[in-house]
mmCIF file of C-alpha atoms in Angstrom:
data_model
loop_
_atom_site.group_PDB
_atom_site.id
_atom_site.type_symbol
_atom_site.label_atom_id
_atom_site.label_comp_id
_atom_site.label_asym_id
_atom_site.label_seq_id
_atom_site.Cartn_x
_atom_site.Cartn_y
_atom_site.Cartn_z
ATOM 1 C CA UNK A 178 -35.081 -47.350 -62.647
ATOM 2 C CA UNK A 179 -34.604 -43.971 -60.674
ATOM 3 C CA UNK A 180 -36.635 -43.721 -57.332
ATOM 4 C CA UNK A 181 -37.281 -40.403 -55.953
ATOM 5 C CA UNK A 182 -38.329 -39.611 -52.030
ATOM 6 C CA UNK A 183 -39.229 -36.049 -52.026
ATOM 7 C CA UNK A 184 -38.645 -34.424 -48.190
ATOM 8 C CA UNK A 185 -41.924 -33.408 -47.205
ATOM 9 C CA UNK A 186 -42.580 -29.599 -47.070
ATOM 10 C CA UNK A 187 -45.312 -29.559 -43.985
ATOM 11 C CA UNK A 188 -44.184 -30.261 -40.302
ATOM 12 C CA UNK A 189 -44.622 -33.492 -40.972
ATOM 13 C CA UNK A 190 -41.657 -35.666 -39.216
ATOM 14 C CA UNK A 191 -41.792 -38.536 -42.020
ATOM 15 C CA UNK A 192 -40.151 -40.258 -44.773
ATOM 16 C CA UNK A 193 -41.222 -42.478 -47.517
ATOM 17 C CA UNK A 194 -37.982 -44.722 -47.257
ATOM 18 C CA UNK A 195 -35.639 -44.915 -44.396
ATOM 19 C CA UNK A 196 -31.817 -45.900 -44.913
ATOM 20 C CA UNK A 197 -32.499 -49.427 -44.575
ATOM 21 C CA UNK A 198 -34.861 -49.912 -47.144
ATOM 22 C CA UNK A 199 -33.029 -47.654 -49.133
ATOM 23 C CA UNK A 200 -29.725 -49.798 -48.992
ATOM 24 C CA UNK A 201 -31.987 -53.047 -50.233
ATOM 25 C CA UNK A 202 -33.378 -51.040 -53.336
ATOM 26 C CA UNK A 203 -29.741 -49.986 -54.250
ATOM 27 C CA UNK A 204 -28.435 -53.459 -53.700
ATOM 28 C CA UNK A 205 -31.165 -54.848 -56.157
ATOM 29 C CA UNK A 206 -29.625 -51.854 -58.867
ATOM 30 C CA UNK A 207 -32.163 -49.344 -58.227
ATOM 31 C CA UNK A 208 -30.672 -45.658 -58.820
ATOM 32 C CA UNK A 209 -32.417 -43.619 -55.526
ATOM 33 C CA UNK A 210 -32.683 -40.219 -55.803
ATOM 34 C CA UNK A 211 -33.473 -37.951 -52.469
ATOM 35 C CA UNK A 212 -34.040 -34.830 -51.789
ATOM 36 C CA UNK A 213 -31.443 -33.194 -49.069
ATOM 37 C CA UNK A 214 -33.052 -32.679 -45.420
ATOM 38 C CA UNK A 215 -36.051 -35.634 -46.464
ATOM 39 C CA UNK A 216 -35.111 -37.809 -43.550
ATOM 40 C CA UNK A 217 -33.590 -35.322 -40.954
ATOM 41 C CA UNK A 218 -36.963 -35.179 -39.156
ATOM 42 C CA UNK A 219 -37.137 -38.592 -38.630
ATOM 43 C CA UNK A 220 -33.847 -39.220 -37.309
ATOM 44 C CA UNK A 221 -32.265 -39.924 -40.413
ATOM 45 C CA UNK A 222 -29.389 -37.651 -41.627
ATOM 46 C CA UNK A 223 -28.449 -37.526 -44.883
ATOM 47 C CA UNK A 224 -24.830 -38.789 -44.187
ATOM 48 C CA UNK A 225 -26.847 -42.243 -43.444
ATOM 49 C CA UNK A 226 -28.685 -42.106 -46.847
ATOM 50 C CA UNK A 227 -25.373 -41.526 -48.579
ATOM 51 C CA UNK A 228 -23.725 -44.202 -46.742
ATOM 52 C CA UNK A 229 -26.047 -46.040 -48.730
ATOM 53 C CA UNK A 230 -25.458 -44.930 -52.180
ATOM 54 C CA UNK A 231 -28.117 -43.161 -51.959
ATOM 55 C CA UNK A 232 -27.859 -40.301 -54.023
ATOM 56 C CA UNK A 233 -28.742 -36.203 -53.055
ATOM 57 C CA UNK A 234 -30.930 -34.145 -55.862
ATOM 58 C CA UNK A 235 -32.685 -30.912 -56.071
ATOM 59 C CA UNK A 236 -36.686 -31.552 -55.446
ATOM 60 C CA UNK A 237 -37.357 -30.302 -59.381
ATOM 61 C CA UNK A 238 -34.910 -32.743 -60.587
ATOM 62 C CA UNK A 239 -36.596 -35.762 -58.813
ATOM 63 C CA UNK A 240 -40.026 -34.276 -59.533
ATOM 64 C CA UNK A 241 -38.734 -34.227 -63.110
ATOM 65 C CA UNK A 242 -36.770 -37.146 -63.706
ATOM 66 C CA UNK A 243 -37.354 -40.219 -61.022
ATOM 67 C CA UNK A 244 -39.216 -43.102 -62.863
ATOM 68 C CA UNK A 245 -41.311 -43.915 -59.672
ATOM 69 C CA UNK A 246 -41.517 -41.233 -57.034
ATOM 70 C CA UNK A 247 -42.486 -41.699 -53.270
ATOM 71 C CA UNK A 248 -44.266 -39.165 -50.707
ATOM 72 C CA UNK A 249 -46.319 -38.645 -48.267
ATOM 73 C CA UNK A 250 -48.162 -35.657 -48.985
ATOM 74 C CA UNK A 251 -50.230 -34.802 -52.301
ATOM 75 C CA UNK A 252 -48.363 -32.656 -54.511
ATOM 76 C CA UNK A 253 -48.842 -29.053 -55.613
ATOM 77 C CA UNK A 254 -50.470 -28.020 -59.012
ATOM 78 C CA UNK A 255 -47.112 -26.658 -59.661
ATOM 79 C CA UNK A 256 -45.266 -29.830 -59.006
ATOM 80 C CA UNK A 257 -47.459 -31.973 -61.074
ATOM 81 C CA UNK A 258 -46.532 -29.578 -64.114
ATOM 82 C CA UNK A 259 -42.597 -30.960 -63.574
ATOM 83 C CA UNK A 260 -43.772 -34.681 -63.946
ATOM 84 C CA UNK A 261 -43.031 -36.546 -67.060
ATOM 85 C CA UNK A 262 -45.574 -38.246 -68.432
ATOM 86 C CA UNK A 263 -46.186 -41.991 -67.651
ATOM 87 C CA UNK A 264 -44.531 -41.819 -63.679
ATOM 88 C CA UNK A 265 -45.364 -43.638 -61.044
ATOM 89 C CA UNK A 266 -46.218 -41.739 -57.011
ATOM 90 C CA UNK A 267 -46.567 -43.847 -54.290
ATOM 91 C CA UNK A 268 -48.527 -41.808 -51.504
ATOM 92 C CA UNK A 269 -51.370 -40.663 -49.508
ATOM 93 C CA UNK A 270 -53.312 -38.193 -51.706
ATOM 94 C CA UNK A 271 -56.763 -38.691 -50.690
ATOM 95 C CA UNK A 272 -58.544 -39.250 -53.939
ATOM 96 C CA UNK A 273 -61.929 -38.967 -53.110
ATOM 97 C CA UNK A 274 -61.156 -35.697 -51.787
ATOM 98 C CA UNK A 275 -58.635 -34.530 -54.319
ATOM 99 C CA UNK A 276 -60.388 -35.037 -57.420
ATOM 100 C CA UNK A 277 -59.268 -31.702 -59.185
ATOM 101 C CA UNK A 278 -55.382 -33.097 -58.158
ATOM 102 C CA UNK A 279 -56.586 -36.655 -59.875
ATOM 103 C CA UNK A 280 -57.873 -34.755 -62.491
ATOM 104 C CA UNK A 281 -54.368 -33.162 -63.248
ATOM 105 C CA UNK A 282 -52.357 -36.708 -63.050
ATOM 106 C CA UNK A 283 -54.724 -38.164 -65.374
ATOM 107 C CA UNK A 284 -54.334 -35.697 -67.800
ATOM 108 C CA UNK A 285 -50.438 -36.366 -67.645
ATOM 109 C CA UNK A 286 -50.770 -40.024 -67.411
ATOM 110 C CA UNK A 287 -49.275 -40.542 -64.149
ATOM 111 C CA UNK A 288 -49.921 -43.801 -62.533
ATOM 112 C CA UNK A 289 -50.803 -43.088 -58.495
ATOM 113 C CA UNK A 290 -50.779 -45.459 -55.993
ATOM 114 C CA UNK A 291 -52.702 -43.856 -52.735
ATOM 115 C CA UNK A 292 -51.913 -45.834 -49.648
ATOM 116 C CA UNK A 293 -54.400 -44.569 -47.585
ATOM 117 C CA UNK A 294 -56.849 -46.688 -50.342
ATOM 118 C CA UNK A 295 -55.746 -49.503 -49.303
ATOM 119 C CA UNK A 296 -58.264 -51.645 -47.675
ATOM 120 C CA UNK A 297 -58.222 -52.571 -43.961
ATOM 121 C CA UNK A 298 -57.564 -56.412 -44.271
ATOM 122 C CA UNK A 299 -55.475 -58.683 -42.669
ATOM 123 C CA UNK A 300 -54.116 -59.483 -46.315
ATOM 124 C CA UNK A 301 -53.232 -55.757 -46.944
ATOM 125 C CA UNK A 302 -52.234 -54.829 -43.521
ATOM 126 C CA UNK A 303 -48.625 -54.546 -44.182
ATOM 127 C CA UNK A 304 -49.716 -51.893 -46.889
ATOM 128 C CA UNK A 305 -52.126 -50.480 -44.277
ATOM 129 C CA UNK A 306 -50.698 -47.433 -43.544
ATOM 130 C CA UNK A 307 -53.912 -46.069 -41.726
ATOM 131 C CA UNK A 308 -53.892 -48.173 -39.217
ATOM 132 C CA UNK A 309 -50.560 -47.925 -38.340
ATOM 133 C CA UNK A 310 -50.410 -44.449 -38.235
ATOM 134 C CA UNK A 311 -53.514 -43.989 -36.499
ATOM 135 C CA UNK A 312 -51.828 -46.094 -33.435
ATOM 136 C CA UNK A 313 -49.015 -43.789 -33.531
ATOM 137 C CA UNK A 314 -51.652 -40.630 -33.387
ATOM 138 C CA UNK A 315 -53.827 -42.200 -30.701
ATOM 139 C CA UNK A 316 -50.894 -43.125 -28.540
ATOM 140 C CA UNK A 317 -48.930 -39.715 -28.967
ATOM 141 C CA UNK A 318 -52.834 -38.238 -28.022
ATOM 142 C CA UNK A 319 -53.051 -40.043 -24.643
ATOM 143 C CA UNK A 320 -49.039 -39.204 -23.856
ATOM 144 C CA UNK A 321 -49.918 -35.640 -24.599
ATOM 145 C CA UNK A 322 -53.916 -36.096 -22.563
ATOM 146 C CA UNK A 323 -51.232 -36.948 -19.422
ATOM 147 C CA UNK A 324 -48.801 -34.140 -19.564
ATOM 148 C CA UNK A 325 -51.799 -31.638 -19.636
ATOM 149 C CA UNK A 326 -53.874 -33.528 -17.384
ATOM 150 C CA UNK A 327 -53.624 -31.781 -13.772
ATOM 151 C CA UNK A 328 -53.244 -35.127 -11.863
ATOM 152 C CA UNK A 329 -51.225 -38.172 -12.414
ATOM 153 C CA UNK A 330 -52.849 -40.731 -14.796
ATOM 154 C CA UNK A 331 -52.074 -43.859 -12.471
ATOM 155 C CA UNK A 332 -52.773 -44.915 -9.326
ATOM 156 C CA UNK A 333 -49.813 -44.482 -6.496
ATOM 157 C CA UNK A 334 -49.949 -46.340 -3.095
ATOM 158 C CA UNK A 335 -46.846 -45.528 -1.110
ATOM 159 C CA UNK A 336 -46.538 -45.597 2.658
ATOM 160 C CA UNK A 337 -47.555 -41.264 2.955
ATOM 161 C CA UNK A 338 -51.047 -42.121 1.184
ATOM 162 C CA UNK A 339 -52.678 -43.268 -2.081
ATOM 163 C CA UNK A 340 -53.109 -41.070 -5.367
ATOM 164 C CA UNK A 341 -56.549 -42.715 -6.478
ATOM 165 C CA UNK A 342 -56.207 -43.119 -10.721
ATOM 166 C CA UNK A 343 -57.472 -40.533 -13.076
ATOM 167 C CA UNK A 344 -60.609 -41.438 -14.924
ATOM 168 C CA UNK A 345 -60.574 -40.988 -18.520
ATOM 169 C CA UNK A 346 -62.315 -40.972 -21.768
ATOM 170 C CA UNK A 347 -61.026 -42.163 -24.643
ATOM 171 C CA UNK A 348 -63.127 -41.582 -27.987
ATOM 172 C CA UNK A 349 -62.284 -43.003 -31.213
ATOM 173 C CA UNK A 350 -60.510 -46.302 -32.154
ATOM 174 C CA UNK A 351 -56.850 -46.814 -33.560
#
């Protein structure tokens, strides 16, 4: 089986597999495939990957050839026409809202598996990759909400005076 982890072509700072992972597929004789640069943004240089037999392609080639591909992002119109028929994508497509895109994968019977349709259980919540990544954005909000904020966030009492707390509000949960 060939796995493919495309790099993602937003600003996005993630990967689909990280080295470690990576080195337990290829020790269980799974070929992985990945395209140059796809973990740089997430601290993860390709010289790692490699390390771990894990093997540099062009982005058509993996599109093209990978038996079961892994992403983050939904795919463009143009990259669905490289897929062969009967792969597998792991990622977060957004069905509901991409029905045109499911539309196209049908039609080329390719088998998706969209993480972010995963339900919210405590079963699934290894799987649950909105939850996690909502953390991540909520925390990286309120460290951002303090550098911007004109004041310091919490409360100083040295022996020149006090700095009373800032008061915040915090909508949304995650």
């Amino acid at each position: 089986m060939i796995l493919g982890i495309l790099s993602e072509t937003n600003k996005d700072k993630r990967v689909s597999l990280l080295p470690e992972q990576a080195d337990t597929l290829v020790k269980k004789n799974v070929t992985v495939w990945m395209e140059k640069g796809a973990g740089e943004n997430a601290f993860a240089a390709d010289t790692v990957y490699t390390e771990k037999q894990v093997v540099l392609q062009d982005r058509n080639t993996i599109l093209s050839q990978s038996d079961l591909l892994l992403c983050i992002h939904p795919l463009s119109a143009a990259e669905i026409g490289l897929l062969k028929p009967e792969q597998v994508i792991v990622g977060v497509f957004q069905p509901l809202f991409n029905t045109a895109l499911m539309q196209e994968l049908a039609a080329k019977k390719i088998t998706l598996f969209s993480l972010d349709m995963i339900p919210r259980t405590t079963r699934a919540q290894s799987m649950d990759v909105l939850s996690s990544q909502a953390n991540i954005a909520g925390y990286r909000a309120v460290l951002l909400a303090a550098t911007l904020f004109p004041r310091y966030f919490p409360m100083f009492m040295t022996a020149a005076g006090s700095i009373p707390p800032a008061k915040v509000l915090i909508i949304g949960a995650g």
